[in-house]
Structure formats: C-alpha cells, structure tokens
Short mmCIF file of C-alpha atoms and ligand atoms in Angstrom, two decimals:
data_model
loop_
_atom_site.label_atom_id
_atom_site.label_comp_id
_atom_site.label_asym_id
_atom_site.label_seq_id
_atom_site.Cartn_x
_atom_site.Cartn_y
_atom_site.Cartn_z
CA UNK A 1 2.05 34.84 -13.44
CA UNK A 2 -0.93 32.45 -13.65
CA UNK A 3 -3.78 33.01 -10.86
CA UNK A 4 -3.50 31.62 -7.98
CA UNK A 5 -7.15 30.88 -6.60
CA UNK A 6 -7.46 31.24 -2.93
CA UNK A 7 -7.39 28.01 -0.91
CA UNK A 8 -6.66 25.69 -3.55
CA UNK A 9 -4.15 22.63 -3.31
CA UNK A 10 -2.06 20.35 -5.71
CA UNK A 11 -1.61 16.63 -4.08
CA UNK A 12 0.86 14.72 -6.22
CA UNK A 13 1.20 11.11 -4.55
CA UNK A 14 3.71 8.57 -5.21
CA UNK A 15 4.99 4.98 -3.75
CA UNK A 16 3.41 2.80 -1.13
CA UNK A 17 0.04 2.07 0.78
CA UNK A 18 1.09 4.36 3.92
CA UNK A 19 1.49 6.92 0.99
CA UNK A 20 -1.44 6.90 -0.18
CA UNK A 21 -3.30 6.77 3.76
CA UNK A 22 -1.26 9.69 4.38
CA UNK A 23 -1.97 11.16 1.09
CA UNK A 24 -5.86 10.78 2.34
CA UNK A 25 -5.22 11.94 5.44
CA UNK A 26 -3.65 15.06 4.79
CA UNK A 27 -6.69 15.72 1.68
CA UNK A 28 -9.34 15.41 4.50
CA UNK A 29 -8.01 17.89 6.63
CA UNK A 30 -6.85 20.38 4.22
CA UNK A 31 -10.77 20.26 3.11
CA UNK A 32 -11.51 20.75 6.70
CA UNK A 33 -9.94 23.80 6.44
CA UNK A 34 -11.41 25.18 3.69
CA UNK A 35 -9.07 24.45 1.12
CA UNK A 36 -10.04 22.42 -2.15
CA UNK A 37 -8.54 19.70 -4.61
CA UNK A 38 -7.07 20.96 -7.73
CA UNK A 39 -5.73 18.80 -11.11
CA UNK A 40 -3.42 22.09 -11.81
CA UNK A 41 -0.32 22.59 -10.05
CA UNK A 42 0.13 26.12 -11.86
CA UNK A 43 -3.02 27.37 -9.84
CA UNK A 44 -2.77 25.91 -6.87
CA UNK A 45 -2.00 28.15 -3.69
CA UNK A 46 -0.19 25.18 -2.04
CA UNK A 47 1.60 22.20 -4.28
CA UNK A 48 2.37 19.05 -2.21
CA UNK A 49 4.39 15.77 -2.84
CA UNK A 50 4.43 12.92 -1.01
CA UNK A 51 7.78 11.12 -2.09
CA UNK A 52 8.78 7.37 -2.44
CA UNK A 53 12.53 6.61 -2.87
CA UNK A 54 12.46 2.97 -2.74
CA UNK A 55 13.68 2.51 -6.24
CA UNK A 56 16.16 4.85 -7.92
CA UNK A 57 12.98 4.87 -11.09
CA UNK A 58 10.61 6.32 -8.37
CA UNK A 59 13.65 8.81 -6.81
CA UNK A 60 13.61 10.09 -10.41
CA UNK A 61 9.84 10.74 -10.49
CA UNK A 62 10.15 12.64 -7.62
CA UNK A 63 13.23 14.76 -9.20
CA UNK A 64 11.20 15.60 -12.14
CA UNK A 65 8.20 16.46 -10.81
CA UNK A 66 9.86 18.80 -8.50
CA UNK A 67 11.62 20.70 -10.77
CA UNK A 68 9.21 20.76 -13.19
CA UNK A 69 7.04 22.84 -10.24
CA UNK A 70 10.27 25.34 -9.74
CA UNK A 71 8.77 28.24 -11.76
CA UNK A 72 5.37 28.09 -10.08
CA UNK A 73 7.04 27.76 -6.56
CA UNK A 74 9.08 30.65 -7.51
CA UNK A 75 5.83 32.74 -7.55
CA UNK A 76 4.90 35.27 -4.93
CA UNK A 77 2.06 33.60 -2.18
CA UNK A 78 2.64 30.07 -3.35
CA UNK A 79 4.28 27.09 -1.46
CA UNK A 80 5.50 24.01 -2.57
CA UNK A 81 5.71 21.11 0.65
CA UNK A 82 7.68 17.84 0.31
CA UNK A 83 7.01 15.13 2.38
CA UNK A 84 8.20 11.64 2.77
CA UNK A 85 11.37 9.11 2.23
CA UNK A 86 12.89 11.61 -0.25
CA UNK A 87 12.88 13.91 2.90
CA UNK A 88 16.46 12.27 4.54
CA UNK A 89 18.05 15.54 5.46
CA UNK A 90 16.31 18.64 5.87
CA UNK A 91 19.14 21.29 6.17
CA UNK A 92 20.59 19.45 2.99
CA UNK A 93 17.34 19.45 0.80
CA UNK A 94 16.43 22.99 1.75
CA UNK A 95 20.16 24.43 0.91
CA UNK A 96 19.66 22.37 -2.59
CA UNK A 97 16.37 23.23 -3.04
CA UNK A 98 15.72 26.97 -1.78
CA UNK A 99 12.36 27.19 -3.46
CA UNK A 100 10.59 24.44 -1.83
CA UNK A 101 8.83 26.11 1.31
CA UNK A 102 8.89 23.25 3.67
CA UNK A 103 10.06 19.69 4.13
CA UNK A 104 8.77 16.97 6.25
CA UNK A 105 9.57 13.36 7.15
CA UNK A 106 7.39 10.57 6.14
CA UNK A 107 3.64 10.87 7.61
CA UNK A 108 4.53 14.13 9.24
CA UNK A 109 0.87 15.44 8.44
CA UNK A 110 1.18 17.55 11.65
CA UNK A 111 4.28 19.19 10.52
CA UNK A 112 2.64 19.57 6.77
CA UNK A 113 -0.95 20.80 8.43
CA UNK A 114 1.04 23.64 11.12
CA UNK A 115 2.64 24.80 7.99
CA UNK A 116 -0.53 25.66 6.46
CA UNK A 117 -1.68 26.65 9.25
CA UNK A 118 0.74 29.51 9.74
CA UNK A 119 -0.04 30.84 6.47
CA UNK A 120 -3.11 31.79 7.80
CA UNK A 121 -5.39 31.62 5.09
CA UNK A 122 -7.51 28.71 6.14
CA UNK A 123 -11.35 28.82 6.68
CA UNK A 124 -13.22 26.20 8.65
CA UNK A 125 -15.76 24.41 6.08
CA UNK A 126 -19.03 22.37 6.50
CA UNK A 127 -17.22 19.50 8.13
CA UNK A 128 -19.85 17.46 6.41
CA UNK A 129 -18.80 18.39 3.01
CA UNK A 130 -15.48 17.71 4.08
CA UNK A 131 -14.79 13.88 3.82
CA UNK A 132 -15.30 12.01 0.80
CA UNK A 133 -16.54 9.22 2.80
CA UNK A 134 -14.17 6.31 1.36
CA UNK A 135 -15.77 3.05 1.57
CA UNK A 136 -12.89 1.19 1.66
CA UNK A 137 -10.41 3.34 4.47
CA UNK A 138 -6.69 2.37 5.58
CA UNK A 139 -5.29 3.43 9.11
CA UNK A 140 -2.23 3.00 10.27
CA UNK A 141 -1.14 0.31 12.86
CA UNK A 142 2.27 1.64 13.40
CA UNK A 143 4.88 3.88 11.99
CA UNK A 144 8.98 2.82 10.85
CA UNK A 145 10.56 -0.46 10.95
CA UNK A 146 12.88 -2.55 13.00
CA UNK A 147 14.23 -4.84 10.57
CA UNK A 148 17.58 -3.90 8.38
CA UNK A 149 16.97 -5.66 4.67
CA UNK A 150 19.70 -4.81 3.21
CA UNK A 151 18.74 -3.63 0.18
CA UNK A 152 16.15 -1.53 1.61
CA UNK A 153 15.98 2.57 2.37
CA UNK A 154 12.57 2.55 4.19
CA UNK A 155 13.81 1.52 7.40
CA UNK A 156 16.62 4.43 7.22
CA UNK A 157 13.86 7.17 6.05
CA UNK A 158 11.11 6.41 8.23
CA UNK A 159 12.77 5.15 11.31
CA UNK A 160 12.50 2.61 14.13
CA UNK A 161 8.80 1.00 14.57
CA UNK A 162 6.44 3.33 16.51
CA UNK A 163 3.02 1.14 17.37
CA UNK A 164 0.30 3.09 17.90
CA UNK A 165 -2.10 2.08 21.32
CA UNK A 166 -4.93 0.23 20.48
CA UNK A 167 -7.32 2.54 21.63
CA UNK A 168 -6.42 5.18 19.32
CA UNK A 169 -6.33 2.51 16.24
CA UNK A 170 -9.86 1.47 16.92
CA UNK A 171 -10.90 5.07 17.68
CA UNK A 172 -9.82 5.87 14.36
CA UNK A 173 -11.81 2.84 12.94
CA UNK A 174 -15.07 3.39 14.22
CA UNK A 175 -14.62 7.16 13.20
CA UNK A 176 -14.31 6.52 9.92
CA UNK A 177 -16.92 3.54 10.15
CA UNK A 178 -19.42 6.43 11.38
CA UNK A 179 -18.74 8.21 8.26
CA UNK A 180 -19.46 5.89 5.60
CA UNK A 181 -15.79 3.08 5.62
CA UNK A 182 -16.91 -0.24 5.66
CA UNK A 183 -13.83 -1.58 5.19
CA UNK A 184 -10.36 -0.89 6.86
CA UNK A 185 -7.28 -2.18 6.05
CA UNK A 186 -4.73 -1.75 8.83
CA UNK A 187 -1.07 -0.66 7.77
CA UNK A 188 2.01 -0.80 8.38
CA UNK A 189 5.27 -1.83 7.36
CA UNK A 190 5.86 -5.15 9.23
CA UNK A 191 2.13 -5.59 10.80
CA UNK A 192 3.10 -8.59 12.32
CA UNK A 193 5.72 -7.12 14.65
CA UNK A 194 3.14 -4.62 15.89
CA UNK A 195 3.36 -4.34 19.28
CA UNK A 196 6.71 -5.38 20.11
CA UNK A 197 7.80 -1.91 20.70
CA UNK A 198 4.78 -1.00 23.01
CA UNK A 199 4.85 -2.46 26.97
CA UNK A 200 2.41 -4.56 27.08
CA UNK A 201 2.97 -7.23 24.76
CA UNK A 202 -0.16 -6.79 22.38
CA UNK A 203 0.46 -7.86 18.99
CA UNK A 204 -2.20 -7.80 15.46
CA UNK A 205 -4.37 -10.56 16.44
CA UNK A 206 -5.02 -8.39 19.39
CA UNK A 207 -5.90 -5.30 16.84
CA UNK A 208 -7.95 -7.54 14.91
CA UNK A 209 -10.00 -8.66 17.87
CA UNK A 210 -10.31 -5.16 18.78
CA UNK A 211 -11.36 -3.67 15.24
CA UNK A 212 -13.38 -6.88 14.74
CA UNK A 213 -15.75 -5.37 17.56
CA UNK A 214 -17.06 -2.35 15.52
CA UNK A 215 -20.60 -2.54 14.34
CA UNK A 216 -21.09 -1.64 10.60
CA UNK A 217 -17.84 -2.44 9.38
CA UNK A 218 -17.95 -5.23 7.02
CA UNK A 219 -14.30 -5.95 6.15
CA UNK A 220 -10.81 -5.99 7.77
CA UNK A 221 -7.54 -6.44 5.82
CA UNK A 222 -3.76 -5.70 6.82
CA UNK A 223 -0.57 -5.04 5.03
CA UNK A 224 2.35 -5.93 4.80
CA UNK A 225 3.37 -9.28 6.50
CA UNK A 226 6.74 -9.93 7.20
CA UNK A 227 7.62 -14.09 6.74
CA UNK A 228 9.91 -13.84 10.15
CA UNK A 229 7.35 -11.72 12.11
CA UNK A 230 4.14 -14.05 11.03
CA UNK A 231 2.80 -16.28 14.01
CA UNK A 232 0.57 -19.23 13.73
CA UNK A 233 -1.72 -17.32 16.97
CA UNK A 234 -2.03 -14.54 13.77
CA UNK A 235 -2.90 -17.06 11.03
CA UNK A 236 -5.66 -18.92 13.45
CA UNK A 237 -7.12 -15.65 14.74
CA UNK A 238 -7.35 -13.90 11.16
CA UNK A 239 -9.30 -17.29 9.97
CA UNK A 240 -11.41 -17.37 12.82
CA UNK A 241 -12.98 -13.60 12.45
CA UNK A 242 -15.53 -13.12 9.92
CA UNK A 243 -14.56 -9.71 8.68
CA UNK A 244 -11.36 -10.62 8.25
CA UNK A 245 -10.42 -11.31 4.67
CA UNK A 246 -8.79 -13.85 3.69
CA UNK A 247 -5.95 -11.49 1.70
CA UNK A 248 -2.37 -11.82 2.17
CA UNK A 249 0.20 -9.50 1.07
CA UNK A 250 3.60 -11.63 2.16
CA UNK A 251 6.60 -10.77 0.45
CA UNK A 252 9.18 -13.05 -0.02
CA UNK A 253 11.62 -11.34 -1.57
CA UNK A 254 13.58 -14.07 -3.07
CA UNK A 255 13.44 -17.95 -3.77
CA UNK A 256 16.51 -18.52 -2.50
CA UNK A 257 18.59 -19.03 0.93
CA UNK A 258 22.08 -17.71 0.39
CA UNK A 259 20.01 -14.21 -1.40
CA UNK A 260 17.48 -14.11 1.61
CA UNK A 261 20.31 -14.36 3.93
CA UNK A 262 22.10 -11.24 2.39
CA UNK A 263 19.34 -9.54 1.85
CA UNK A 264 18.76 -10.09 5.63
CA UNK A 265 15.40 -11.04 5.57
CA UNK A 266 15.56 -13.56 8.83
CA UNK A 267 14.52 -16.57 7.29
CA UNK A 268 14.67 -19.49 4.94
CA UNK A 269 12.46 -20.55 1.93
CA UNK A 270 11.29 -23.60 3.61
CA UNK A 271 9.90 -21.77 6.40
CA UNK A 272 8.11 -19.44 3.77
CA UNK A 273 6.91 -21.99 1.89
CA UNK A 274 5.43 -24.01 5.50
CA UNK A 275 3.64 -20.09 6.15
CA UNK A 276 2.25 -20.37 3.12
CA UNK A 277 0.88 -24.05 3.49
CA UNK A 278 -0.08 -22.73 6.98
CA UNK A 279 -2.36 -20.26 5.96
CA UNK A 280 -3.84 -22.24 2.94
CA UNK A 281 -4.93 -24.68 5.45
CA UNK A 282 -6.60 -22.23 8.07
CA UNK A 283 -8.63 -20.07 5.07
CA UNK A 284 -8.34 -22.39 1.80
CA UNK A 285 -9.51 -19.40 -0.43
CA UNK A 286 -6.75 -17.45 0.83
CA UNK A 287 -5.67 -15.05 -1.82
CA UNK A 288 -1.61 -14.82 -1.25
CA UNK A 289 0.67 -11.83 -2.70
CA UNK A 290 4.22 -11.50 -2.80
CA UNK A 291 6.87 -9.52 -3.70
CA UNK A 292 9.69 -10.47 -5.64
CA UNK A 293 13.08 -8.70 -6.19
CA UNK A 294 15.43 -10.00 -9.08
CA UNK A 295 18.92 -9.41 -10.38
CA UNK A 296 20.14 -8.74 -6.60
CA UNK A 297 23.66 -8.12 -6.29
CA UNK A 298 26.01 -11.80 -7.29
CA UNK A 299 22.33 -13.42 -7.99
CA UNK A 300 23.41 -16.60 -10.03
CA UNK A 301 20.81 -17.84 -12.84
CA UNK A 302 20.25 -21.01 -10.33
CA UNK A 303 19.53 -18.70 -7.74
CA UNK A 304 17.36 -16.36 -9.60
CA UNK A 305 15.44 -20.00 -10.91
CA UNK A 306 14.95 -21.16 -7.16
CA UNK A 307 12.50 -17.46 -6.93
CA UNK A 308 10.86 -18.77 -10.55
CA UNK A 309 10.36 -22.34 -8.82
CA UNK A 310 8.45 -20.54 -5.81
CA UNK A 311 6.23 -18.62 -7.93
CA UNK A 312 5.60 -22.08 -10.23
CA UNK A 313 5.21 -24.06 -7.18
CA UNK A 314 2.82 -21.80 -5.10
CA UNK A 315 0.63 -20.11 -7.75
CA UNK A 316 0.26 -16.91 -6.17
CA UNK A 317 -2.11 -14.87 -6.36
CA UNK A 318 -0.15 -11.88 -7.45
CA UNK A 319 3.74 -11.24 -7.24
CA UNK A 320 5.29 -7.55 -7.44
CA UNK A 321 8.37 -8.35 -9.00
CA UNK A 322 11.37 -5.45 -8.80
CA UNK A 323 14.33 -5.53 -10.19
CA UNK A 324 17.14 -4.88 -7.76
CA UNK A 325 18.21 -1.15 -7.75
CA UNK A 326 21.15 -0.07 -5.63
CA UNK A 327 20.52 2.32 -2.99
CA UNK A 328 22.79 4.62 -1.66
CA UNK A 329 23.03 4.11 2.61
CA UNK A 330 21.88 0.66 2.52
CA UNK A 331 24.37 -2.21 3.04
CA UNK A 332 24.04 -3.96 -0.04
CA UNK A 333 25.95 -0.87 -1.19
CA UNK A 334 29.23 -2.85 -0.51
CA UNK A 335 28.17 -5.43 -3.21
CA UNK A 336 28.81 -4.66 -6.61
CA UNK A 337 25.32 -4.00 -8.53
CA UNK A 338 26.52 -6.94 -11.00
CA UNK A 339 23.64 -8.21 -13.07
CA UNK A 340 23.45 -6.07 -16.00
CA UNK A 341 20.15 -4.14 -16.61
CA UNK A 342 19.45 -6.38 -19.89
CA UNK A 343 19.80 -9.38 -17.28
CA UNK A 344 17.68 -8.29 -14.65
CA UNK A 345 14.75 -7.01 -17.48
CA UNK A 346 15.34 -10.75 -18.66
CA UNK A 347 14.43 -12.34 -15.39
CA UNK A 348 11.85 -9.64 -14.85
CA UNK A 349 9.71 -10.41 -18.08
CA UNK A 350 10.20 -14.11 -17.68
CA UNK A 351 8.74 -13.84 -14.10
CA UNK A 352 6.26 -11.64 -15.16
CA UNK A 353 4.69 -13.78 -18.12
CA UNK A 354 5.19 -16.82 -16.17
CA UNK A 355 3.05 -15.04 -13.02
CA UNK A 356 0.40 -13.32 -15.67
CA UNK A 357 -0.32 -16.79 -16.70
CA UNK A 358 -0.96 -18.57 -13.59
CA UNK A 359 -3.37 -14.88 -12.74
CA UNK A 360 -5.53 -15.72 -15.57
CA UNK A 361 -6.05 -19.31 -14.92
CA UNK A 362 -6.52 -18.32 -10.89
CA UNK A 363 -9.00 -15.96 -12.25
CA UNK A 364 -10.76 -18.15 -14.69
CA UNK A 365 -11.77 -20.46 -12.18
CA UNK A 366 -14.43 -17.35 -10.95
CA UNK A 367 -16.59 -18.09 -14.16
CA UNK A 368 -19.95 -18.89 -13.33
CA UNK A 369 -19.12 -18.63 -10.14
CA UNK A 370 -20.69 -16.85 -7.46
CA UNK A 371 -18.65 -14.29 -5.31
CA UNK A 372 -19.42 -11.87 -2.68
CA UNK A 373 -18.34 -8.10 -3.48
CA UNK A 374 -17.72 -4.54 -1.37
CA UNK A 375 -18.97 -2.03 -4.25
CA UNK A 376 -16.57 0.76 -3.55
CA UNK A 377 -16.86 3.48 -6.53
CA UNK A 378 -18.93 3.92 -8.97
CA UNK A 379 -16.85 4.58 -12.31
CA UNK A 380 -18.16 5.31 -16.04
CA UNK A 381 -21.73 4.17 -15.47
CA UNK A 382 -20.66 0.62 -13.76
CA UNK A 383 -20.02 0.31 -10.04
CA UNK A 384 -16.37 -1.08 -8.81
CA UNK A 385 -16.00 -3.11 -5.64
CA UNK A 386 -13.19 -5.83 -4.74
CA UNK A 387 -13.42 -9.63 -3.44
CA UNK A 388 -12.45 -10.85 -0.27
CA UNK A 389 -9.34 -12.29 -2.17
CA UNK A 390 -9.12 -8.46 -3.28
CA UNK A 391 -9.31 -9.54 -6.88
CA UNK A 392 -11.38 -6.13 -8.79
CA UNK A 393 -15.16 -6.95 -9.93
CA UNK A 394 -16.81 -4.40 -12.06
CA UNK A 395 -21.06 -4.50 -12.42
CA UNK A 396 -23.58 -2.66 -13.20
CA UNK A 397 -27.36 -2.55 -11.11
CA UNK A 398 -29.67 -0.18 -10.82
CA UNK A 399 -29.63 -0.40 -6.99
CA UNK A 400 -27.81 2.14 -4.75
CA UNK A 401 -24.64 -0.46 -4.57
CA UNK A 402 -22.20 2.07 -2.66
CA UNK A 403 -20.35 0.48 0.42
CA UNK A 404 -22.80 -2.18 0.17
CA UNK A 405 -22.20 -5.90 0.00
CA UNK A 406 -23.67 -7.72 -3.23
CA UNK A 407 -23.29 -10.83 -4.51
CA UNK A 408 -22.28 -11.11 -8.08
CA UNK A 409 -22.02 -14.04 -10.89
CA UNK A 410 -18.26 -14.09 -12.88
CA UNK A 411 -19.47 -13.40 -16.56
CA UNK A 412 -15.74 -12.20 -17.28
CA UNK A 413 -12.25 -13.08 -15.78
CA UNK A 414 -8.95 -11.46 -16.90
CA UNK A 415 -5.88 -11.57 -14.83
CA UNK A 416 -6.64 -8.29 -13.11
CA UNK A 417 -9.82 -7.66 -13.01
CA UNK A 418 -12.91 -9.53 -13.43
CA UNK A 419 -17.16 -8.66 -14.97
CA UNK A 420 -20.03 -9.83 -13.09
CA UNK A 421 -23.67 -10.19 -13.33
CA UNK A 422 -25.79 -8.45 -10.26
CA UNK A 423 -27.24 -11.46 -8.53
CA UNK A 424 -28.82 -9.15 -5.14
CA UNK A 425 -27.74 -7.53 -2.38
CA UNK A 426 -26.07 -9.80 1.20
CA UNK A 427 -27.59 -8.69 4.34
CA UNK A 428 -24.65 -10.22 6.12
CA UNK A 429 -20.85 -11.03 5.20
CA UNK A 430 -20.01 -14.53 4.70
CA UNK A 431 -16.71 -15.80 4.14
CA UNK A 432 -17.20 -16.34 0.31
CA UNK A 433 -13.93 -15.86 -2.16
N1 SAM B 501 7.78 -3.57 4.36
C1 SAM B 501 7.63 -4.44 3.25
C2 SAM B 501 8.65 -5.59 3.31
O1 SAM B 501 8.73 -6.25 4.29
O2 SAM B 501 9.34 -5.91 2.35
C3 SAM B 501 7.61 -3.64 1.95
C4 SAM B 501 8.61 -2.50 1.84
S1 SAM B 501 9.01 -1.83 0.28
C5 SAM B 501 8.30 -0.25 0.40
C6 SAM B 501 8.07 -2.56 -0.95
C7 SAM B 501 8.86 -3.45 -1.88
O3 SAM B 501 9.82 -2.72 -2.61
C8 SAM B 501 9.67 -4.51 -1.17
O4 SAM B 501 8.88 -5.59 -0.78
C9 SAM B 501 10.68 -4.90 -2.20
O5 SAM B 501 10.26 -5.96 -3.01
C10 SAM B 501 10.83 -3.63 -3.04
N2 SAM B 501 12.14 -3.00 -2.81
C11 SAM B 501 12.59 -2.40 -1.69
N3 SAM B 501 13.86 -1.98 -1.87
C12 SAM B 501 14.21 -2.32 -3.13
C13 SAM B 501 15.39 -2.16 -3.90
N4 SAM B 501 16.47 -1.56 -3.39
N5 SAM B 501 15.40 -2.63 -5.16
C14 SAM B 501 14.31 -3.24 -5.69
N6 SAM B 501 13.17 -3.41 -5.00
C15 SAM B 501 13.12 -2.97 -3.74
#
C-alpha cells in the first residue's frame, strides 16, 4: 500500500466546457478546505472523475481510467467519486462498481463537496491561498437542456434546462472579477434559450446587459448557441456591448435538411446560413465556430457534400467535426449506424484538411497586423493570452502582462495559434480582432 498523504486530491477531467467550470469549481473549494492538487492518483486521499459520455471514444476513456484506479480505491481511507453524464443510474453503477465511494450527477459539486465533507478530514485554509485567480473564468448561465437531438445523450444525463436568476449569475461574476477574472465566459448548453424556463421572460441579452455592468472585467463570451434558439435582439445586443467578444461557437451540426431534420435540430440550412450572414453584418470580425457531425445514420455522399459546401462556403473560423457514434437511449438508436467506420474517417479527414486550410489562410491574414490580446498564463518563459476572435497569441515582454490587455503585432500565424511582437499595454478595450 502506497502512502496516502493527508488531504490530497486526484482531479481527472474529461469532455465539455461545463466540465471543465465544474472541474474548477469543485478544485477551488476542495482547496478551501484544506485539501491540495495532486498529479498521482496512487497517493491521493480522494480520486475524482468528472465523466463525458457524449461519444462512445470518450465513454471508453472514462471505463479505463476507472478501472485502472480499482486497486488504489480498494485501499483502506481512500475514495474514489464519479461525477457527471457517465453517472445515468446510481443504484446500477454502484452495484457494478462497488469500489467507487460515491456517484453524482453532472455539476452535483454539492453532492461531491458533502461527501467530503462527511469524511471529516477537512481543514479550513488561508482562503487567500485558495483560488488560483483564473484570468479568464466561466460561470454557468443555466443547467440541462430542453431540446431532444436525436443523436444526443446530454439532454437525457443532465436533464431539463434549469436557468439560474440573474442575480446570482452576476453575483458570481463580480466575485470572481474581485479576485483577479477579467474575463467570463457564460455557459451553458443552449445559452440562447436561457430564460425560457424562469417566469419572467429574461433571456441572454438580458445577462449580458447585466454582466456588462461590472467594473474591471474586460471581456464577456458565451457558449454554446443553438441556430433555432438565436434571436436577432441577441445578435444586436452582443454587437452593441464593448466587452462582448465578437466569438461565436454555433454548431450546425450538418449541411443538410433531410439530416438536420432527423437529427431534430429545429431548423433548416438556409436559416443557418442567414444567422450567420446576420451576425457577420452586426460584428464583421466575428470569429464563427461550428460543430460538425458526419457519417450520421443513412447520410448519402450528396448529403454528407451539402455539410463540405457549408464549411467551403462560410470559411469558418473553426469546425469540430465528429463522426457519428450511436448512443444507446437516444432515438437515432432506431436507425441503423450504416456508414462504415472507414467511411465516416473518410469524410472526417476530408473535412478536416479542407477546414485546416481555410484556418491557416484566416490566420495568415493577422501578419503584420495589429491585434488586441487578454494575456492569460504565462507558460515556458512566454506569456499566453487569446484574441477577441479567441484565436491563441503567444509573446514574450518583460512587463507584468497577467490579466492585462496588450496590444501585439502578428510576427507568426499557424492555424491554431499565432506569435506576436509586444507593441504596449491598452488602457481600455476596444473592439479590435
Ligand atoms: N449543446 C451543444 C449543441 O447544441 O449541440 C453541444 C452539445 S455536445 C456536448 C457537443 C458536440 O458533440 C455536439 O455539438 C455534437 O457535434 C457532438 N455530438 C453529440 N452527440 C454526438 C454523437 N452521438 N455522435 C457524434 N457527435 C456527437
């Protein structure tokens, strides 16, 4: 038996944004408590995942890493906690798996934190010490989903959509604003149908005005759109705020109508394609990404080529292409999964090089050009901050950079990530790429 330092926890996070929040979250107030960040699973008192099942590749991540931490959850005065869409049925996952000490739905960090908790071996630390005082922050708008994609489990593992008040989003804002954010991006998993669960008709635009209010913070973003949810009152008021940046995360889904219609997205490609064109009028250096699934169940080659048009035709800025993977529960379960996996890597790898190519001239255009950057970290001697567009700039300066607001010339430009030269620090945001 390996020792087991006191207070000492293993975080292992996998899947989407809200993931990652919670993943945050849940590391802040364990450290509140006394408890501290380990790399090792074998020595950690408590060993924690935070699950994604969207795809069966990430369902198998999950599996492995699990069992691989049997033995050491086996061991006397350790637990290992599972959180998130893996968690479907407790009862069922705890009779399966009688060594994991505790399971909780997605974002339960309530249920997670009165487990640890209980254990009792928690110590109240320098709340100072205890945040690592993220420049760039993510709250949560609301939790679930109302819509039923067809292909999708999220809606079945995290629920119907639960907004959260405004006053308790903006709370959370400005607290992390007084300790160091700058900039917030505010999740969920349709953002543009916040609201419409809550009883007085407030939707995002609303948030934004809100969140726009708070002194200090530089930078708003939100994610993810949803193409049947997205007003034009959201479009206008996201162009018309400052800190809001002109980023888009808008997935699509497919090119076609007869695929968007069974995958029950609620809409038509026309209509995405007029969204589009509506937003690249309000903010013309709007930076739009989509997501793409391919090889959906009875996907014809024409159909598959009317998604390759889109991404041709409206030069994204980035596309995160999927290929289709059955789910079990979801309705596209009554369709056979009939595009072969050699098909659906072919589609994949065309889309792919077809989208890396229109990345790299999108970002070759930022040569010599001048662009206004949140540094963020500072990594291997050069500091790391993103764009408005949310395209990664890497610099170095001798100033103190962190969570500050510089403005940088392109030297470098690859699809992902780009070099620039220091060029001084912005006393105010402007609405620069
Ligand atoms: N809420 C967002 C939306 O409206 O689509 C994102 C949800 S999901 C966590 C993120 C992405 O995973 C989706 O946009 C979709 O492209 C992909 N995805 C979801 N289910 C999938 C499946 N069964 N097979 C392949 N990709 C899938």
């Amino acid at each position: 038996m390996s020792a087991t330092p006191s207070r000492s926890y293993y975080l292992w996070n996998i899947g989407c944004q809200m993931n990652k929040a919670d993943a945050w979250r849940l590391a802040d107030a364990l450290h509140q408590r006394g408890y501290r960040q380990i790399r090792a699973p074998d020595q950690a008192e408590l060993m924690i995942l935070n699950t994604c099942v969207v795809r069966q590749s990430a369902e198998d991540k999950v599996l492995g890493r699990l069992l691989s931490l049997k033995p050491y959850a086996s061991e006397k005065g350790r637990d290992l906690l599972v959180m998130g869409c893996f968690v479907d049925d407790p009862q069922a996952l705890r009779e399966r798996y009688p060594f994991v000490a505790g399971f909780f739905a997605p974002s339960d960090l309530d249920g997670v934190l009165r487990h640890v908790d209980r254990r009792g071996n928690a110590q109240p630390s320098n709340t100072a010490e205890s945040f690592s005082g993220r420049v760039a922050e993510m709250v949560p708008l609301s939790y679930g989903c109302d819509h039923h994609c067809t292909y999708c489990l999220v809606q079945l593992r995290r629920g119907a959509q639960r907004s959260r008040s405004i006053a308790e989003i903006r709370a959370d804002c400005a607290d992390l604003v007084a300790r160091g954010a700058r900039e917030i991006t505010l999740l969920g998993q349709n953002v543009d149908a916040y609201g419409q669960d809550l009883p007085d008709a407030t939707d995002l635009a609303d948030v934004l005005e809100a969140v726009h209010e708070i002194p200090e913070l530089v930078r708003i973003r939100f994610l993810t759109s949803h193409p049947r949810d997205l007003s034009l009152r959201l479009i206008e008021t996201a162009a018309r705020l400052p800190k809001v940046c002109e980023s888009w995360e808008l997935p699509v889904q497919s090119g076609d109508d007869l695929v968007l219609k069974r995958m029950g997205r609620g809409y038509t490609a026309e209509h995405y394609r007029e969204l589009v064109e509506a937003i690249r009028t309000a903010m013309p250096q709007a930076a739009i990404n989509t997501d793409m699934i391919v090889g959906f169940p009875g996907e014809t080659l024409e159909q598959y080529e009317r998604s390759l048009a889109m991404v041709r035709d409206l030069r994204f800025n980035a596309v995160h292409i999927a290929p289709y993977s059955e789910r079990p529960g979801t309705a596209a379960t009554v369709w056979e999964d009939d595009i072969s996996s050699v098909e659906k890597e072919l589609r994949y790898s065309e889309m792919d090089q077809l989208q890396t190519a229109i990345a790299t001239e999108r970002s070759a255009a930022f040569v010599d050009q001048e662009v206004e950057v949140l540094a963020e970290t500072r990594q291997k001697g050069r500091w790391r901050g993103r764009t408005r567009g949310n395209q990664i700039v890497f610099f170095e300066s001798r100033e103190h950079c962190l969570g500050k607001l510089v403005r940088l010339r392109i030297t470098w430009a690859g699809p992902w990530s780009m070099v620039g030269e220091f060029a001084g620090l912005i006393d105010s945001p402007s609405s620069a790429p």
